[in-house]
Short mmCIF file of C-alpha atoms in Angstrom, two decimals:
data_model
loop_
_atom_site.label_atom_id
_atom_site.label_comp_id
_atom_site.label_asym_id
_atom_site.label_seq_id
_atom_site.Cartn_x
_atom_site.Cartn_y
_atom_site.Cartn_z
CA MET A 1 7.97 2.86 -16.16
CA SER A 2 10.03 0.20 -14.46
CA VAL A 3 10.65 -3.48 -15.06
CA LYS A 4 11.85 -4.29 -11.53
CA HIS A 5 9.35 -2.08 -9.68
CA PRO A 6 6.10 -1.88 -11.70
CA ILE A 7 3.36 0.66 -10.95
CA ILE A 8 -0.36 0.45 -11.69
CA SER A 9 -2.32 3.69 -11.49
CA VAL A 10 -6.13 3.71 -11.11
CA THR A 11 -7.58 7.14 -11.79
CA GLY A 12 -11.12 8.41 -11.38
CA SER A 13 -12.94 11.30 -9.76
CA SER A 14 -14.79 11.34 -6.45
CA GLY A 15 -17.77 8.99 -6.67
CA ALA A 16 -16.45 7.18 -9.74
CA GLY A 17 -15.93 3.83 -8.04
CA THR A 18 -12.13 3.57 -7.89
CA THR A 19 -12.34 2.05 -4.40
CA SER A 20 -14.38 -0.86 -5.77
CA VAL A 21 -11.74 -1.38 -8.42
CA ARG A 22 -9.07 -1.49 -5.73
CA ASN A 23 -10.99 -4.32 -4.08
CA ILE A 24 -10.73 -6.32 -7.31
CA PHE A 25 -6.97 -5.75 -7.37
CA GLU A 26 -6.72 -6.92 -3.77
CA GLN A 27 -8.49 -10.16 -4.70
CA ILE A 28 -6.08 -10.74 -7.59
CA PHE A 29 -3.02 -9.96 -5.45
CA ARG A 30 -4.19 -12.34 -2.74
CA ARG A 31 -4.99 -15.13 -5.19
CA GLU A 32 -1.69 -14.82 -7.06
CA HIS A 33 0.43 -14.35 -3.89
CA ILE A 34 1.61 -10.89 -4.94
CA LYS A 35 2.81 -8.45 -2.28
CA PRO A 36 1.59 -4.93 -3.15
CA ALA A 37 2.24 -1.45 -1.84
CA TYR A 38 -0.65 1.01 -1.88
CA ILE A 39 -0.87 4.75 -2.38
CA GLU A 40 -4.09 6.71 -1.82
CA GLY A 41 -4.53 9.89 -3.80
CA ASP A 42 -6.15 11.61 -0.79
CA ALA A 43 -2.83 11.31 1.04
CA PHE A 44 -1.37 13.90 -1.32
CA HIS A 45 -3.94 16.63 -0.73
CA ARG A 46 -2.13 19.81 0.23
CA TYR A 47 -4.50 20.75 3.08
CA ASP A 48 -6.28 18.83 5.81
CA ARG A 49 -10.06 19.17 6.16
CA ALA A 50 -10.03 22.18 8.48
CA GLU A 51 -7.44 24.13 6.51
CA MET A 52 -9.17 23.29 3.23
CA LYS A 53 -12.35 24.92 4.53
CA LEU A 54 -10.40 28.04 5.52
CA ARG A 55 -8.61 28.22 2.15
CA MET A 56 -11.88 27.72 0.34
CA ALA A 57 -13.53 30.54 2.26
CA GLU A 58 -10.56 32.83 1.53
CA ALA A 59 -10.76 31.95 -2.17
CA GLU A 60 -14.48 32.74 -2.27
CA LYS A 61 -13.79 36.19 -0.80
CA THR A 62 -11.53 36.92 -3.78
CA GLY A 63 -14.18 35.72 -6.25
CA ASN A 64 -12.74 32.24 -6.77
CA ASN A 65 -15.67 29.84 -6.45
CA HIS A 66 -13.81 26.90 -8.00
CA PHE A 67 -11.25 26.05 -5.32
CA SER A 68 -11.28 22.24 -5.06
CA HIS A 69 -9.29 19.06 -4.45
CA PHE A 70 -9.53 18.37 -8.18
CA GLY A 71 -7.10 21.22 -8.88
CA LEU A 72 -3.37 20.83 -9.26
CA ASN A 73 -2.29 23.46 -6.75
CA GLU A 74 -4.47 21.98 -4.02
CA ASN A 75 -2.44 18.76 -4.15
CA LEU A 76 1.21 17.87 -3.54
CA LEU A 77 1.71 16.53 -7.05
CA GLU A 78 5.46 17.12 -6.91
CA ASN A 79 5.57 14.76 -3.93
CA LEU A 80 3.36 12.22 -5.67
CA GLN A 81 5.56 12.33 -8.76
CA ALA A 82 8.64 11.89 -6.57
CA THR A 83 7.09 8.83 -4.89
CA PHE A 84 6.25 7.30 -8.28
CA ARG A 85 9.77 8.02 -9.52
CA ASN A 86 11.45 6.66 -6.37
CA TYR A 87 9.38 3.49 -6.40
CA SER A 88 10.11 2.87 -10.07
CA GLU A 89 13.83 3.25 -9.38
CA SER A 90 14.24 1.55 -6.00
CA GLY A 91 10.93 0.04 -4.86
CA THR A 92 10.39 2.58 -2.09
CA GLY A 93 8.98 6.04 -1.52
CA LEU A 94 7.10 8.26 0.91
CA THR A 95 3.37 8.26 1.53
CA ARG A 96 0.86 8.91 4.32
CA HIS A 97 -2.85 8.39 5.03
CA TYR A 98 -5.74 10.83 5.01
CA ILE A 99 -8.14 9.91 7.80
CA HIS A 100 -11.68 10.03 6.44
CA ASP A 101 -13.87 9.01 9.38
CA GLU A 102 -14.06 7.78 12.97
CA LYS A 103 -13.31 4.19 11.97
CA GLU A 104 -10.02 5.20 10.36
CA ALA A 105 -9.32 7.57 13.25
CA ALA A 106 -9.43 4.63 15.66
CA ILE A 107 -6.95 2.73 13.49
CA HIS A 108 -4.47 5.58 13.09
CA GLY A 109 -4.95 7.37 16.41
CA ALA A 110 -5.70 10.80 14.98
CA GLN A 111 -8.71 12.96 14.21
CA PRO A 112 -10.84 12.57 11.06
CA GLY A 113 -9.86 15.04 8.39
CA THR A 114 -6.16 14.98 9.28
CA PHE A 115 -3.10 13.21 7.90
CA THR A 116 -0.80 10.65 9.43
CA GLU A 117 2.95 11.31 9.38
CA TRP A 118 4.91 10.64 6.19
CA GLU A 119 6.45 7.17 6.15
CA GLN A 120 8.29 4.85 3.80
CA LEU A 121 6.34 2.34 1.78
CA PRO A 122 6.78 -1.27 2.95
CA ALA A 123 10.02 -2.94 1.87
CA TYR A 124 10.25 -5.77 -0.64
CA THR A 125 6.93 -5.32 -2.43
CA ASP A 126 6.19 -6.72 -5.88
CA ILE A 127 4.08 -3.91 -7.28
CA LEU A 128 2.68 -0.47 -6.42
CA LEU A 129 -1.03 0.35 -6.79
CA TYR A 130 -2.18 3.98 -6.80
CA GLU A 131 -5.88 4.86 -6.51
CA GLY A 132 -6.99 8.48 -6.67
CA LEU A 133 -7.61 11.63 -8.67
CA HIS A 134 -4.29 12.37 -10.34
CA GLY A 135 -2.61 9.10 -11.29
CA ALA A 136 -2.14 10.03 -14.95
CA VAL A 137 -1.67 13.81 -14.85
CA VAL A 138 0.48 15.41 -17.51
CA HIS A 139 0.55 19.17 -17.05
CA GLY A 140 3.49 21.57 -17.21
CA ASP A 141 6.39 20.19 -15.18
CA ILE A 142 4.22 17.40 -13.77
CA ASP A 143 4.23 14.10 -15.67
CA ILE A 144 3.02 11.39 -13.34
CA ALA A 145 1.73 9.25 -16.20
CA GLN A 146 5.27 8.48 -17.42
CA TYR A 147 6.05 6.39 -14.32
CA ALA A 148 2.99 4.11 -14.39
CA ASP A 149 3.39 0.85 -16.29
CA VAL A 150 -0.38 0.43 -16.55
CA LYS A 151 -2.88 3.27 -16.25
CA ILE A 152 -6.55 2.49 -15.68
CA GLY A 153 -9.46 4.94 -15.83
CA VAL A 154 -12.71 4.42 -13.95
CA VAL A 155 -15.20 6.73 -15.60
CA PRO A 156 -18.97 6.42 -15.13
CA VAL A 157 -21.02 8.67 -17.41
CA LEU A 158 -21.34 12.03 -15.73
CA ASN A 159 -24.93 11.85 -14.47
CA LEU A 160 -24.27 8.43 -12.95
CA GLU A 161 -21.10 9.72 -11.31
CA TRP A 162 -23.10 12.56 -9.78
CA ILE A 163 -25.82 10.19 -8.53
CA GLN A 164 -23.19 7.99 -6.86
CA LYS A 165 -21.56 11.00 -5.23
CA ILE A 166 -24.86 12.48 -4.04
CA HIS A 167 -25.93 9.23 -2.42
CA ARG A 168 -22.51 8.64 -0.84
CA ASP A 169 -22.20 12.14 0.59
CA ARG A 170 -25.77 12.25 1.89
CA SER A 171 -25.57 8.85 3.59
CA GLY A 172 -21.94 8.82 4.70
CA ARG A 173 -21.26 12.49 5.35
CA SER A 174 -24.74 13.85 6.18
CA TYR A 175 -24.59 16.43 3.38
CA THR A 176 -27.76 17.84 1.84
CA THR A 177 -28.37 17.50 -1.89
CA GLU A 178 -27.82 21.25 -2.23
CA GLN A 179 -24.41 21.01 -0.54
CA VAL A 180 -23.34 18.22 -2.88
CA MET A 181 -24.55 20.27 -5.87
CA GLU A 182 -22.38 23.18 -4.70
CA THR A 183 -19.38 20.83 -4.48
CA ILE A 184 -20.01 19.50 -7.99
CA LEU A 185 -20.27 23.02 -9.42
CA ARG A 186 -17.15 24.17 -7.58
CA ARG A 187 -15.14 21.26 -8.97
CA MET A 188 -16.36 21.48 -12.54
CA PRO A 189 -13.58 23.66 -14.06
CA ASP A 190 -10.86 21.47 -12.51
CA TYR A 191 -12.76 18.34 -13.59
CA VAL A 192 -12.75 19.56 -17.19
CA HIS A 193 -9.15 20.76 -17.21
CA TYR A 194 -7.35 18.16 -15.10
CA ILE A 195 -9.46 15.02 -14.58
CA CYS A 196 -10.88 14.41 -18.07
CA PRO A 197 -7.53 14.79 -19.94
CA GLN A 198 -6.07 11.91 -17.93
CA PHE A 199 -8.40 9.46 -19.65
CA THR A 200 -6.54 9.98 -22.91
CA GLN A 201 -3.41 8.78 -21.08
CA THR A 202 -4.96 5.64 -19.59
CA ASP A 203 -4.36 2.21 -21.12
CA ILE A 204 -7.76 0.78 -20.17
CA ASN A 205 -10.95 2.65 -19.33
CA PHE A 206 -13.95 1.14 -17.60
CA GLN A 207 -17.04 3.30 -18.12
CA ARG A 208 -20.38 2.33 -16.56
CA VAL A 209 -23.43 3.47 -18.51
CA PRO A 210 -26.94 3.21 -16.97
CA THR A 211 -29.78 1.78 -19.03
CA VAL A 212 -32.40 3.62 -16.95
CA ASP A 213 -33.33 7.29 -16.89
CA THR A 214 -30.73 9.41 -15.06
CA SER A 215 -31.58 12.69 -16.78
CA ASN A 216 -31.98 14.53 -13.46
CA PRO A 217 -29.36 13.06 -11.12
CA PHE A 218 -30.30 15.42 -8.30
CA ILE A 219 -33.68 13.79 -7.69
CA ALA A 220 -32.69 10.17 -8.28
CA ARG A 221 -33.79 8.04 -5.32
CA TRP A 222 -31.59 5.06 -6.14
CA ILE A 223 -28.24 4.42 -7.77
CA PRO A 224 -28.77 2.34 -10.94
CA THR A 225 -27.87 -1.24 -10.17
CA ALA A 226 -25.38 -3.41 -12.04
CA ASP A 227 -28.32 -5.14 -13.76
CA GLU A 228 -29.45 -1.71 -14.98
CA SER A 229 -26.08 -0.85 -16.51
CA ILE A 230 -23.59 -1.79 -19.17
CA VAL A 231 -19.85 -1.27 -18.91
CA VAL A 232 -17.82 -0.09 -21.88
CA VAL A 233 -14.18 -1.21 -21.72
CA ARG A 234 -11.84 0.72 -23.99
CA PHE A 235 -8.27 -0.40 -24.69
CA ARG A 236 -5.84 2.28 -25.77
CA ASN A 237 -3.84 -0.35 -27.68
CA PRO A 238 -5.99 -3.38 -28.52
CA HIS A 239 -3.01 -5.34 -29.87
CA GLY A 240 -2.76 -8.65 -28.03
CA ILE A 241 -6.21 -8.42 -26.42
CA ASP A 242 -8.06 -11.73 -26.90
CA PHE A 243 -11.48 -10.30 -27.72
CA PRO A 244 -12.99 -13.64 -28.83
CA TYR A 245 -12.06 -15.13 -25.45
CA LEU A 246 -13.59 -12.19 -23.57
CA LEU A 247 -16.78 -12.38 -25.64
CA SER A 248 -17.09 -16.09 -24.94
CA MET A 249 -16.55 -15.66 -21.20
CA LEU A 250 -18.76 -12.58 -20.76
CA HIS A 251 -22.25 -13.62 -21.80
CA ASN A 252 -24.19 -10.99 -23.81
CA SER A 253 -21.11 -8.83 -24.38
CA PHE A 254 -20.31 -7.38 -27.78
CA MET A 255 -17.67 -5.37 -29.64
CA SER A 256 -18.77 -1.75 -29.98
CA ARG A 257 -15.59 -0.58 -31.70
CA ALA A 258 -12.35 -2.17 -32.78
CA ASN A 259 -10.80 -1.29 -29.40
CA SER A 260 -13.91 -1.49 -27.19
CA ILE A 261 -16.12 -4.15 -25.69
CA ALA A 262 -19.51 -3.58 -24.01
CA ILE A 263 -20.45 -5.96 -21.22
CA PRO A 264 -23.47 -6.37 -18.91
CA GLY A 265 -23.01 -4.39 -15.71
CA ASN A 266 -23.37 -7.47 -13.55
CA LYS A 267 -20.28 -8.95 -15.26
CA PHE A 268 -18.08 -6.00 -14.28
CA ASP A 269 -16.14 -7.79 -11.53
CA LEU A 270 -15.61 -10.87 -13.71
CA ALA A 271 -14.51 -8.70 -16.64
CA MET A 272 -11.94 -6.93 -14.47
CA GLN A 273 -10.61 -10.26 -13.24
CA LEU A 274 -10.31 -11.62 -16.80
CA ILE A 275 -8.75 -8.45 -18.21
CA LEU A 276 -6.47 -7.38 -15.36
CA THR A 277 -5.09 -10.71 -14.14
CA PRO A 278 -3.02 -11.30 -17.33
CA VAL A 279 -1.86 -7.67 -17.23
CA ILE A 280 -0.68 -7.99 -13.64
CA MET A 281 0.94 -11.38 -14.22
CA HIS A 282 2.82 -10.01 -17.23
CA LEU A 283 4.29 -7.26 -15.04
CA ILE A 284 5.26 -9.75 -12.33
CA GLU A 285 6.80 -12.22 -14.78
CA ARG A 286 8.78 -9.44 -16.43
CA ARG A 287 9.93 -8.32 -12.99
CA ASN A 288 11.01 -11.82 -12.00
CA ARG A 289 13.03 -12.27 -15.19
CA ALA A 290 14.86 -9.02 -14.49
CA LYS A 291 16.01 -10.04 -11.01
#
């Protein structure tokens, strides 16, 4: 944690919706005239797309059917921890970009599935935002969570997460449902051992829960809409959270536990704005006082 160089870490698995959450942060940063630096979790994968396929095939030959990006060894977590540490100390650090598709390839001038070169984060930023798989990992010698001032989990219930991933991979990557199922099964041990434990480290969790039948996610024709969902927001430490204010601003919301509030799914963006803006401004004000 750092007063002068604060870090916010948004953690969630593939298909969880962390990218949508990043868009909310971008709106807040723009409105409040905050200059951020960004880190993408994909940038710290150990292998590019082609090498990952080769490594996966080699692992399967040895009987390992659970080789995935969710695992610790398949990512450069030492580098990610070093970037978090360096930013917290000096406001800089190394990162790169993973090129997902042709659109990003045109921007970066390299092939999809590859990485750009390592480069320094922009100078003179106010805050660092991480969005990816491992922003709150604590395992062995790796303790990334210790460097984040605010840790946020984005955690749809599992069947909904699978539905979102199936639809994304079929439409955006031309995968079949069976191929996505194989990916889900391959990732499951790492999901249980390394993704889920992070949500005990997070300060705020946003969990979307559908109010329609998702009992068989592999045949679902549509992703449940915001109107067909509720969002449970859990605060690790509810001290100082103005729940009466949130309940008054978020129509039809209610307290489900002493540290949790349930809100209509179509109020998700508004809830994030109301909850996260004061959190961000507190970090910035604390930073300004320390200059």
